[in-house]
CSV table of C-alpha atoms in Angstrom, one decimal:
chain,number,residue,atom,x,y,z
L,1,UNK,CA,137.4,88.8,-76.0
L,2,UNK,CA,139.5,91.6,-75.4
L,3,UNK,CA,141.3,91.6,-71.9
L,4,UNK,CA,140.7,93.5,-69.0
L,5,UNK,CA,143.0,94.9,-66.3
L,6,UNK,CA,141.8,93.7,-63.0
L,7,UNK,CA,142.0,95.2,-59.6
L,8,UNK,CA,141.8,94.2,-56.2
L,9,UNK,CA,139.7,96.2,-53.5
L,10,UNK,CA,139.0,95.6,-49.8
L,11,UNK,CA,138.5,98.9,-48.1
L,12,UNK,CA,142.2,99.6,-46.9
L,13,UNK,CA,143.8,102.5,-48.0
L,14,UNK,CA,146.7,100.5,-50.1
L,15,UNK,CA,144.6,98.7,-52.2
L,16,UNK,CA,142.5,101.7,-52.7
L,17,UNK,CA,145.7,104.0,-54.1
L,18,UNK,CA,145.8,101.0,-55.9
L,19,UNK,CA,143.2,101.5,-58.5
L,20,UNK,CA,144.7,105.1,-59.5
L,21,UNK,CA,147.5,103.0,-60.7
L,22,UNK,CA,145.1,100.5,-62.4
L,23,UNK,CA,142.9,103.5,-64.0
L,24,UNK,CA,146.6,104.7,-65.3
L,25,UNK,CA,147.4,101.0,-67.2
L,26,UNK,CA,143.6,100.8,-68.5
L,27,UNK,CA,143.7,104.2,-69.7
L,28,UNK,CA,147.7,103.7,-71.4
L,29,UNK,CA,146.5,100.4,-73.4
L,30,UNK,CA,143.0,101.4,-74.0
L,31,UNK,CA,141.5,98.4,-72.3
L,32,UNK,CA,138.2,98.6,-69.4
L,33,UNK,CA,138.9,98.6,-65.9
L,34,UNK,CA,137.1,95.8,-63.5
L,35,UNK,CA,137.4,96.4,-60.1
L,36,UNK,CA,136.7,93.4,-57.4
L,37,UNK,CA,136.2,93.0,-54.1
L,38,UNK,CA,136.2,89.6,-52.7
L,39,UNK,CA,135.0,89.6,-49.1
L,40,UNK,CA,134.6,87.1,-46.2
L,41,UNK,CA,132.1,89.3,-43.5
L,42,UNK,CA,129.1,91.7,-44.4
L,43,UNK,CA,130.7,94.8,-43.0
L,44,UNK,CA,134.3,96.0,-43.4
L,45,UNK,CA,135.6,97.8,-40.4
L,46,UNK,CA,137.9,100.6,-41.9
L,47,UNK,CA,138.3,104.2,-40.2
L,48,UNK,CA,140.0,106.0,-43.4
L,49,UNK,CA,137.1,104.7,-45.7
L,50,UNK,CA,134.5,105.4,-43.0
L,51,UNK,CA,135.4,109.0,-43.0
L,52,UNK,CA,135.7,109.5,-46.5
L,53,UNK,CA,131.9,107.9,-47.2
L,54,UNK,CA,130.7,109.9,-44.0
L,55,UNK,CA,129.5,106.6,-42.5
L,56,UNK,CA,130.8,105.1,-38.9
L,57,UNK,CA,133.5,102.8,-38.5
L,58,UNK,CA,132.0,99.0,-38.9
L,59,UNK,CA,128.9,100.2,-41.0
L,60,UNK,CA,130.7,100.5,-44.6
L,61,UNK,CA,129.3,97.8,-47.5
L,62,UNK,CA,130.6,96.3,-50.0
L,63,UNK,CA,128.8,98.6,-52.2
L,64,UNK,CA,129.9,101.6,-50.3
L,65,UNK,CA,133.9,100.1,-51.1
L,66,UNK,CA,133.2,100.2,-54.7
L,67,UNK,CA,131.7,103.2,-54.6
L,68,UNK,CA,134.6,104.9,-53.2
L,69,UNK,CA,137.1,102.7,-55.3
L,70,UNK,CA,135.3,103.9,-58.5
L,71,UNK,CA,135.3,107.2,-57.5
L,72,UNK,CA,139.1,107.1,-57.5
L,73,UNK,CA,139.6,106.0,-60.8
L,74,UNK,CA,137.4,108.4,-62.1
L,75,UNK,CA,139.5,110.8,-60.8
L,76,UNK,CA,142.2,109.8,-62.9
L,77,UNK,CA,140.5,109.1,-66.3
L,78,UNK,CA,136.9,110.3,-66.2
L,79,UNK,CA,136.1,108.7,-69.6
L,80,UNK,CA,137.4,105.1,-68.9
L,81,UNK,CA,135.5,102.2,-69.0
L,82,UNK,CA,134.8,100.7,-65.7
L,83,UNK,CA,132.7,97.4,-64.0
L,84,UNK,CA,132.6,96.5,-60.6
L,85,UNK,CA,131.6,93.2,-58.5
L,86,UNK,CA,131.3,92.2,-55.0
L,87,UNK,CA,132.2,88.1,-54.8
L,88,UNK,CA,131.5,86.2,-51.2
L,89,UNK,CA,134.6,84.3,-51.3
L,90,UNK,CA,138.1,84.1,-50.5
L,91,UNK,CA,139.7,87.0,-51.9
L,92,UNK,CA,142.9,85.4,-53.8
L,93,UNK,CA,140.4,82.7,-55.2
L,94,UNK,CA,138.6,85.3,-57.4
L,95,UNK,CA,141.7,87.3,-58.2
L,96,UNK,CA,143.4,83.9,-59.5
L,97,UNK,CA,140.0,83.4,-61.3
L,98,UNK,CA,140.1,86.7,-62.7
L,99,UNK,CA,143.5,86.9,-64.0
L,100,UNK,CA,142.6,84.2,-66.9
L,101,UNK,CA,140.6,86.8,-68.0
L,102,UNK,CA,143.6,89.5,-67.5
L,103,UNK,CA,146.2,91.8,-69.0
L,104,UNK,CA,147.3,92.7,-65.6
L,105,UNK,CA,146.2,92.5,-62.0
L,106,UNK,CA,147.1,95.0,-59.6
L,107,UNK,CA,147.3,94.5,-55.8
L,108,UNK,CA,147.7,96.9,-53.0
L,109,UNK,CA,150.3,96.1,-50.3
L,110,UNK,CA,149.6,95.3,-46.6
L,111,UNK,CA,153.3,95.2,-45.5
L,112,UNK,CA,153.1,96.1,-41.5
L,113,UNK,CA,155.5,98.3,-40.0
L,114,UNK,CA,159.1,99.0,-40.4
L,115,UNK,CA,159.0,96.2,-43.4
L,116,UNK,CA,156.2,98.2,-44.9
L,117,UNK,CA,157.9,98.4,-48.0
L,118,UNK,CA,159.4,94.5,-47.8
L,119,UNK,CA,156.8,92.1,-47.4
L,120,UNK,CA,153.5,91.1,-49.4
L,121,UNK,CA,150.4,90.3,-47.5
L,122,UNK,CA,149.1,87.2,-47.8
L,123,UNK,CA,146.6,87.6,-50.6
L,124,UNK,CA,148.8,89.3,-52.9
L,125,UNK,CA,151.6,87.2,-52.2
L,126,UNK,CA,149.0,84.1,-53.4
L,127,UNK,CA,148.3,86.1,-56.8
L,128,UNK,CA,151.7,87.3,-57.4
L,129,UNK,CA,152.8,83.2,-57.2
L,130,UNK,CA,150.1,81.4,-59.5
L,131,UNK,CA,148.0,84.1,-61.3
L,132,UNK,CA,148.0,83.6,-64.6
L,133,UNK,CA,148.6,87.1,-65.7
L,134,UNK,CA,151.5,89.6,-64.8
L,135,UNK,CA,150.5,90.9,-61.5
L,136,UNK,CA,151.8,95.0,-60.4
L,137,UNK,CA,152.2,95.1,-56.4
L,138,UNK,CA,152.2,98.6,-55.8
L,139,UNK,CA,154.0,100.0,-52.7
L,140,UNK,CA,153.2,102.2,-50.2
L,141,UNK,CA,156.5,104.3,-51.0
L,142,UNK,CA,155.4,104.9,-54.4
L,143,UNK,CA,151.9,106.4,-52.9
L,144,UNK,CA,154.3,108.5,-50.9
L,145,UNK,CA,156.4,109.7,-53.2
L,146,UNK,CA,153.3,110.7,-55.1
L,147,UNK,CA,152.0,112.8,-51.7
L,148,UNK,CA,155.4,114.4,-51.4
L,149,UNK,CA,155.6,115.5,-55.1
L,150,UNK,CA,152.3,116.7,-55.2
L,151,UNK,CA,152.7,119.5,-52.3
L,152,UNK,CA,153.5,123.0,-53.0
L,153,UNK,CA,156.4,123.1,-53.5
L,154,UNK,CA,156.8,126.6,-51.1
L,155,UNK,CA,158.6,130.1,-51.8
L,156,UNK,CA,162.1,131.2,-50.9
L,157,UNK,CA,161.7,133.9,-48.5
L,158,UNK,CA,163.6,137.0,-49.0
L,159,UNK,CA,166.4,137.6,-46.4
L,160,UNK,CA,167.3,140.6,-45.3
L,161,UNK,CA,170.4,142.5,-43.7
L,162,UNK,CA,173.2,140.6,-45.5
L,163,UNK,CA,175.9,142.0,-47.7
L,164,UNK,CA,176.5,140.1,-50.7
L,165,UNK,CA,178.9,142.1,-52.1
L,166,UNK,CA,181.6,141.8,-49.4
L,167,UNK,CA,181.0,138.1,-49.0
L,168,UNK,CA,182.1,138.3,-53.1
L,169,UNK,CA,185.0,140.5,-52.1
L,170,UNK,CA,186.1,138.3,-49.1
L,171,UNK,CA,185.9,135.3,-51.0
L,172,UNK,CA,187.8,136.6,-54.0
L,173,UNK,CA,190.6,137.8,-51.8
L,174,UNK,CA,191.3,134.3,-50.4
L,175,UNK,CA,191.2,132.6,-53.7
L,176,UNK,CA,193.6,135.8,-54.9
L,177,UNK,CA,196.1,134.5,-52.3
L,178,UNK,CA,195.5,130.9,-52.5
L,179,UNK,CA,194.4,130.1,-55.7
L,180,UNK,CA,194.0,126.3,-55.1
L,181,UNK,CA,191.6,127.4,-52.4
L,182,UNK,CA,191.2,125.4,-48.5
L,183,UNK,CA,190.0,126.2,-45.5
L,184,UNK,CA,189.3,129.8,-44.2
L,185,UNK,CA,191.0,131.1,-40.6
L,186,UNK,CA,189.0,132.1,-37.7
L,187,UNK,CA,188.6,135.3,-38.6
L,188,UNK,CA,188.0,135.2,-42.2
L,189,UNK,CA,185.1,132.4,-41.3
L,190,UNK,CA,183.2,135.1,-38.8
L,191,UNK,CA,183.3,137.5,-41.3
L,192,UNK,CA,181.6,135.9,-43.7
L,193,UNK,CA,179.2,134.8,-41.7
L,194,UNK,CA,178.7,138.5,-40.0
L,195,UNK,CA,178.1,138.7,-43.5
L,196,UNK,CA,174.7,136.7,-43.8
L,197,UNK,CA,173.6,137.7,-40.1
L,198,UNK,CA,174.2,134.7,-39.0
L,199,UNK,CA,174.4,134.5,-35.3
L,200,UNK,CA,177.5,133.4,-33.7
L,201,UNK,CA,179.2,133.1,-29.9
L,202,UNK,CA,181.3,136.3,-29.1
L,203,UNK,CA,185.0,135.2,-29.6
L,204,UNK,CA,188.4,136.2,-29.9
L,205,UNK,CA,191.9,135.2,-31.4
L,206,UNK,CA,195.1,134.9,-29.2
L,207,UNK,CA,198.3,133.7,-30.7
L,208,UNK,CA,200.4,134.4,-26.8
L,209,UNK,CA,199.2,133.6,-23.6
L,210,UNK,CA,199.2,137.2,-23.0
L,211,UNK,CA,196.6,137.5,-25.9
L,212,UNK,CA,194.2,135.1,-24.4
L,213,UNK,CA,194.4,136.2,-20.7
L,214,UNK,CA,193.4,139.5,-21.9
L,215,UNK,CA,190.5,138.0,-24.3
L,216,UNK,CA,189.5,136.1,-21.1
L,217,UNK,CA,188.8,139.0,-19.1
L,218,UNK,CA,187.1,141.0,-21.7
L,219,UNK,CA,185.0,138.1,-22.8
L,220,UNK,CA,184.0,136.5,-19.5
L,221,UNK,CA,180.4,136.3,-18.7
L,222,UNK,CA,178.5,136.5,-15.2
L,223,UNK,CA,179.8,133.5,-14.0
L,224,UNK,CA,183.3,134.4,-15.0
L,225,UNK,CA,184.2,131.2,-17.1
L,226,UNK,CA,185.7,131.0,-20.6
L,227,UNK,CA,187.1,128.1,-23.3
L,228,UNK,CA,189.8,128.2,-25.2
L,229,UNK,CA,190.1,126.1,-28.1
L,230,UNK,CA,193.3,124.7,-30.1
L,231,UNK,CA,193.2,125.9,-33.8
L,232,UNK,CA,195.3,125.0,-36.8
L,233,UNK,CA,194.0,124.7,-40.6
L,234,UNK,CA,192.8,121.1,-41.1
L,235,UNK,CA,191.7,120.6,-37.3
L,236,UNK,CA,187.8,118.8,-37.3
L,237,UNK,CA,186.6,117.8,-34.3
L,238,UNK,CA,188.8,119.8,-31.9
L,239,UNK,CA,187.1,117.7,-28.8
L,240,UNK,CA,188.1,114.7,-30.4
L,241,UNK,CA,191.8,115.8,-30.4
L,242,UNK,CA,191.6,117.1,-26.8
L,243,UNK,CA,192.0,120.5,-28.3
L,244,UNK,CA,189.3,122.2,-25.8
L,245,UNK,CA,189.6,123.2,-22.6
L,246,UNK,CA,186.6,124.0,-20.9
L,247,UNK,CA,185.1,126.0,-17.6
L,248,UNK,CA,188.3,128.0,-16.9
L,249,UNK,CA,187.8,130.6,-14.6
L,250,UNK,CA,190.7,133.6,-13.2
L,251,UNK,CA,193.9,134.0,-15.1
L,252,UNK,CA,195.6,131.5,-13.5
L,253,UNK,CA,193.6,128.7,-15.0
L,254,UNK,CA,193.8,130.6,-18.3
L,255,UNK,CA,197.5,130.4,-18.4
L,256,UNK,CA,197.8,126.6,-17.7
L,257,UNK,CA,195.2,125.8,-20.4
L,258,UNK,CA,197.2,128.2,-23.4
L,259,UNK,CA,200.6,126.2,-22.0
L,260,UNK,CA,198.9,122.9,-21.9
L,261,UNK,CA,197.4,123.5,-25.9
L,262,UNK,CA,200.7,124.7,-27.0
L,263,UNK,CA,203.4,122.2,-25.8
L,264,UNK,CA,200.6,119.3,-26.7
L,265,UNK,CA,200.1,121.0,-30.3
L,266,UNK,CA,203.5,122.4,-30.9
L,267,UNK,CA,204.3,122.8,-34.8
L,268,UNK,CA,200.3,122.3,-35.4
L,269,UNK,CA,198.5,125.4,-33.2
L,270,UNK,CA,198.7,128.7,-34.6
L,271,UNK,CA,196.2,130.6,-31.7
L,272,UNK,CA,193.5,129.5,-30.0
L,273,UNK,CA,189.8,130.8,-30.1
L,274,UNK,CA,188.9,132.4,-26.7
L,275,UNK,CA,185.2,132.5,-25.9
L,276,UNK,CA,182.4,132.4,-23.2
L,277,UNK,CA,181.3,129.6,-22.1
L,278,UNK,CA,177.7,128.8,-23.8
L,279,UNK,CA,174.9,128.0,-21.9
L,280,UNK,CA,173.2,124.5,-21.6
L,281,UNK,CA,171.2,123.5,-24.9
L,282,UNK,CA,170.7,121.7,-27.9
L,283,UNK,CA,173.6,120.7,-30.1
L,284,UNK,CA,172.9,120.7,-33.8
L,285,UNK,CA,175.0,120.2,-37.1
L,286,UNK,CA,174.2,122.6,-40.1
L,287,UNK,CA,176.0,122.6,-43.4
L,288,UNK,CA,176.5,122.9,-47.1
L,289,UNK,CA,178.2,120.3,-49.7
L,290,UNK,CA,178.4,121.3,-53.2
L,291,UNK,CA,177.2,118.3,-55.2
L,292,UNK,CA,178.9,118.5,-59.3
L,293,UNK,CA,175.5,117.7,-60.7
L,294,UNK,CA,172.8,119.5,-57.9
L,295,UNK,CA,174.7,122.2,-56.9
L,296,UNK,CA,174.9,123.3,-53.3
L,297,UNK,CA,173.0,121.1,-50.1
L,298,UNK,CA,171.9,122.2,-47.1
L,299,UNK,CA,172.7,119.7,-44.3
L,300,UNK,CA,170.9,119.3,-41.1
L,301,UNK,CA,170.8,117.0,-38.2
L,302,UNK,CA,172.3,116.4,-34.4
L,303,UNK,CA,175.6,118.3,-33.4
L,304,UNK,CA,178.6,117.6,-31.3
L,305,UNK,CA,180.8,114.3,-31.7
L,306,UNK,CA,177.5,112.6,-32.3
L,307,UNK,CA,176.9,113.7,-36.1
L,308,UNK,CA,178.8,111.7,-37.5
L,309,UNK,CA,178.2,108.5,-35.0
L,310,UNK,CA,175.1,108.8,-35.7
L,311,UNK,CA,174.2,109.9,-39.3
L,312,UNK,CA,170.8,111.0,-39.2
L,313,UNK,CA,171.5,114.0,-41.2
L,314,UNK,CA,168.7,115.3,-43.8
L,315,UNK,CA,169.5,117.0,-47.0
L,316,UNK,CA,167.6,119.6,-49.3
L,317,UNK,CA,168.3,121.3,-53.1
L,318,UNK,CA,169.6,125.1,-51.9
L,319,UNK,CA,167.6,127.4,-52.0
L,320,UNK,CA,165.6,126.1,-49.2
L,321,UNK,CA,161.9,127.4,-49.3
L,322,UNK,CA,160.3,127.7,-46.4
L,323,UNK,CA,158.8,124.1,-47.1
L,324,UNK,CA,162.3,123.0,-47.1
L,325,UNK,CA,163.2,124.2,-43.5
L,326,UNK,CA,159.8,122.7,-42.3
L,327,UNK,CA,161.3,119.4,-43.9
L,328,UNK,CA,164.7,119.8,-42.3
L,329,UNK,CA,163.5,120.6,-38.8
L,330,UNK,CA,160.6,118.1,-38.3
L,331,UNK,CA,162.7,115.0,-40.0
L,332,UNK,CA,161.0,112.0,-37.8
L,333,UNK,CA,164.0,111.1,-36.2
L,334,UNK,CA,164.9,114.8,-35.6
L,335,UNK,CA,161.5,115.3,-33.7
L,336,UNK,CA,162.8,115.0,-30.2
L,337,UNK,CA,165.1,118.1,-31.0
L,338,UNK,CA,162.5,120.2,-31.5
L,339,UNK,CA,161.2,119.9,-27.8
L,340,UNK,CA,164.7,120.7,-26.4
L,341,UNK,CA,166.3,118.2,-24.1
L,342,UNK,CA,166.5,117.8,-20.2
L,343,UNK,CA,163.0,119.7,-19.7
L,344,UNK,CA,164.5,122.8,-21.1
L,345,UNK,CA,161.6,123.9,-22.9
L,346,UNK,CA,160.8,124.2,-26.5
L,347,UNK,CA,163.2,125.3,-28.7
L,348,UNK,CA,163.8,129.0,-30.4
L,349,UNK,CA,162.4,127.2,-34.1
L,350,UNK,CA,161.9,130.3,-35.8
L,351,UNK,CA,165.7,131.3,-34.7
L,352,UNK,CA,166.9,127.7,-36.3
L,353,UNK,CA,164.9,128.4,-39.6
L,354,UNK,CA,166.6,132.0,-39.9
L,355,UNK,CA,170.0,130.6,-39.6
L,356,UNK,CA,169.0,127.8,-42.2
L,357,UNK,CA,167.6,130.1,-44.5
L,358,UNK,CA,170.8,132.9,-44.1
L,359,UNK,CA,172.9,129.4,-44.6
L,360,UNK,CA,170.9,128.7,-47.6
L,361,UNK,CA,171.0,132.3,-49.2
L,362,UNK,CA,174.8,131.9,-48.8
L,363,UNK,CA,175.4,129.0,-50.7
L,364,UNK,CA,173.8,130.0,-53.4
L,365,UNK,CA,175.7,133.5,-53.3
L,366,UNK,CA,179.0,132.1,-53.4
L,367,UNK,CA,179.5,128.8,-55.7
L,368,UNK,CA,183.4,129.0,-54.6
L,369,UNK,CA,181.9,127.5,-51.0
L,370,UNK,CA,182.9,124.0,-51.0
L,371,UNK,CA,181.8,123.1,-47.9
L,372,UNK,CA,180.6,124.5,-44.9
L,373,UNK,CA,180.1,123.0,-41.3
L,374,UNK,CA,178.7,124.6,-38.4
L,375,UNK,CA,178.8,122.5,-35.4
L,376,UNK,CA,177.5,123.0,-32.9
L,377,UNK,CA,174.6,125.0,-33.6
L,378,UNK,CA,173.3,125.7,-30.0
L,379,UNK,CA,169.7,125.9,-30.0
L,380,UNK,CA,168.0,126.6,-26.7
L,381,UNK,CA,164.1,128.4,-26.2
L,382,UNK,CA,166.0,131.4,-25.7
L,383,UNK,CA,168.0,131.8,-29.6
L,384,UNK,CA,170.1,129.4,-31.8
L,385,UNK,CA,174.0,130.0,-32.1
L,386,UNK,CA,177.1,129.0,-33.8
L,387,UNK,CA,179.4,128.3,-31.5
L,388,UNK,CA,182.0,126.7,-34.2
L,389,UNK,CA,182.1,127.2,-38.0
L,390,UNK,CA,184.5,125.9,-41.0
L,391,UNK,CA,184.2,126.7,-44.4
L,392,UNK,CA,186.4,125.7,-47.3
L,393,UNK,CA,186.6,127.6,-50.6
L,394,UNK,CA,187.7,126.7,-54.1
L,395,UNK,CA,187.8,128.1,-57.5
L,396,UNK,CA,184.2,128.3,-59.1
L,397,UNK,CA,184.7,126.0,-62.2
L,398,UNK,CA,181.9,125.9,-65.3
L,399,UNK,CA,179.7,123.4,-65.3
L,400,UNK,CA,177.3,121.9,-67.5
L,401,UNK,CA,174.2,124.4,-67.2
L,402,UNK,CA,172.2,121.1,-68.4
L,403,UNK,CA,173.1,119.2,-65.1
L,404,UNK,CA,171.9,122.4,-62.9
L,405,UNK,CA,168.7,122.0,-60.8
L,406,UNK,CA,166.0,119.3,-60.3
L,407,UNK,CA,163.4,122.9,-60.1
């Protein structure tokens, strides 16, 4: 007698993405298909399968379980061989029965939870344990991953109002005078990002105290205040280092700051960055790494001192589609962010998905960028800004074109 590959039904949605797998061994080894549901009550009370059959919850059959688990494998392999039963007994009584009978039986998970993926439910942990046959669990990641693969996979936008060609030029010049590469200045970091319209915090550079009093008052907003900020090449988290000073109003206050940062920093600061002071709002991290096999990665995820104590960053393949950004944004523990914080209002989204795709669109343009950080990116419901920006630059090696791109 030849053997069958045997599959376990009862209405959930697991063990029912469960017998696409099963269709998928049948149909490889050329052997029918047996589907079984075992069953304890009349009536199975499942919402998912209810609306599928068009029936209410609490009123689908047996029959109407097979029906719709059939249906499924069909889907896969129209042509294969399939029987069905409904048994009145325990469930892993007739599984065990039926794997003497067995190639293979396949379960579907019931894991609960945040150990969805860990644990077996109590039937397919029994047939995993004494079957007689090898028994597949199949887990809900792998259904999933399946989901995920199979959505469009979405369109780069075009972006327009950048200028590639002096992004080349400005990054050829740095690597012309430091042909090891490093970190851009300042300067050479707004300019490259002037050169992708990507939005940024109106700022100036002061090496004197002089220099930065007179930023002050040109820069000054409404309410008067300004920040200066400590710079020298290497520095990371400049609030970290104490390298900020914040709210500083009149010259007076601007002059004790630009002492303070200079006798604190002396040998280290070479200026300081003199800018308004930004509004209340959301602090976001967005950034590029350049991976040796993928190529460039967009990074996304909370700004401030907090990325990195918290590291609940998401990552996509540049250049993002407009699926991509979707991704980045809505992450499920990014979800929050989108709603703004401290009953600000909703966020500017379609301002953040600009400054992602303009990010994007640069990393591609330019393989020399090693790494790119901006943070914070301020988002409030009125625009998204970079208020801070570092980029490092290297020589563009060759690569293996065999090791380029997943799509």
């Amino acid at each position: 007698m030849s053997l069958l590959v045997v599959v376990g039904v009862d209405g959930s949605e697991p063990s029912l993405r469960a017998v696409g797998r099963t269709a998928d061994e049948a149909a490889l080894h050329g052997v029918p298909l047996r589907i079984v549901h075992a069953y304890r009550w009349d009536r199975y009370e499942g919402a998912s399968l209810a609306r599928e059959i068009g029936k209410p919850s609490g009123h689908v059959t047996s029959d109407d379980i097979l029906v719709v688990a059939t249906r499924r494998a069909r889907r896969h392999h129209p042509d294969i061989p399939v029987t069905t039963e409904a048994v009145a007994e325990e469930p892993d009584y007739v599984l065990l029965r039926e794997a003497r009978h067995a190639s293979v039986v396949i379960v579907g998970h019931r894991g609960r939870g945040e150990l969805a993926d860990l644990l077996l439910g109590s039937v397919s942990l029994a047939v995993a344990t004494a079957a007689d046959c090898p028994v597949i669990v199949t887990p809900a990641h792998a259904a999933r991953r399946a989901a995920w693969l199979a959505r469009p996979v979405g369109t780069v936008p075009d972006v327009d109002d950048i200028d590639t060609s002096r992004a080349h030029a400005l990054a050829d010049d740095f690597l012309g005078r430091q042909p090891d590469g490093g970190w851009l200045d300042p300067r050479a970091c707004a300019e490259l990002l002037s050169c992708y319209g990507i939005p940024q915090q109106p700022w100036a550079w002061a090496e004197t105290e002089d220099d930065a009093v007179r930023a002050a008052e040109r820069l000054r907003g409404t309410d008067g205040r300004v920040v200066l900020k400590a710079h020298w090449p290497g520095l990371v988290h400049k609030s970290l280092q104490s390298a900020v000073h914040l709210d500083l109003r009149g010259e007076a206050q601007v002059r004790t700051a630009f002492r303070d940062l200079r006798s604190r920093f002396e040998g280290l600061m070479t200026g300081v960055i003199v800018q308004p002071l930004a509004p209340r709002g959301t602090e976001l991290f967005a950034g590029v790494v350049q991976d040796g096999v993928f190529g460039p990665l967009v990074v996304f995820g909370p700004g401030g001192t907090a990325t990195e104590v918290l590291a609940d960053h998401a990552v996509r393949l540049a250049p993002l589609t407009g699926q991509d950004v979707h991704d980045l944004i809505t992450a499920p523990r990014r979800v929050p962010l989108r709603f703004g914080t401290q009953g600000g209002g909703p966020l500017d989204l379609e301002g953040l998905e600009r400054v992602l795709h303009r990010l994007s669109r640069m990393a591609v343009d330019l393989p020399q960028l090693a790494e790119a950080d901006f943070n914070p990116v301020l988002a409030t419901p009125g625009g998204v800004t970079v208020l801070d920006a570092r980029i490092r630059l290297l020589p563009c090696r060759p690569q293996d074109p065999c090791l380029r791109r997943l799509r």
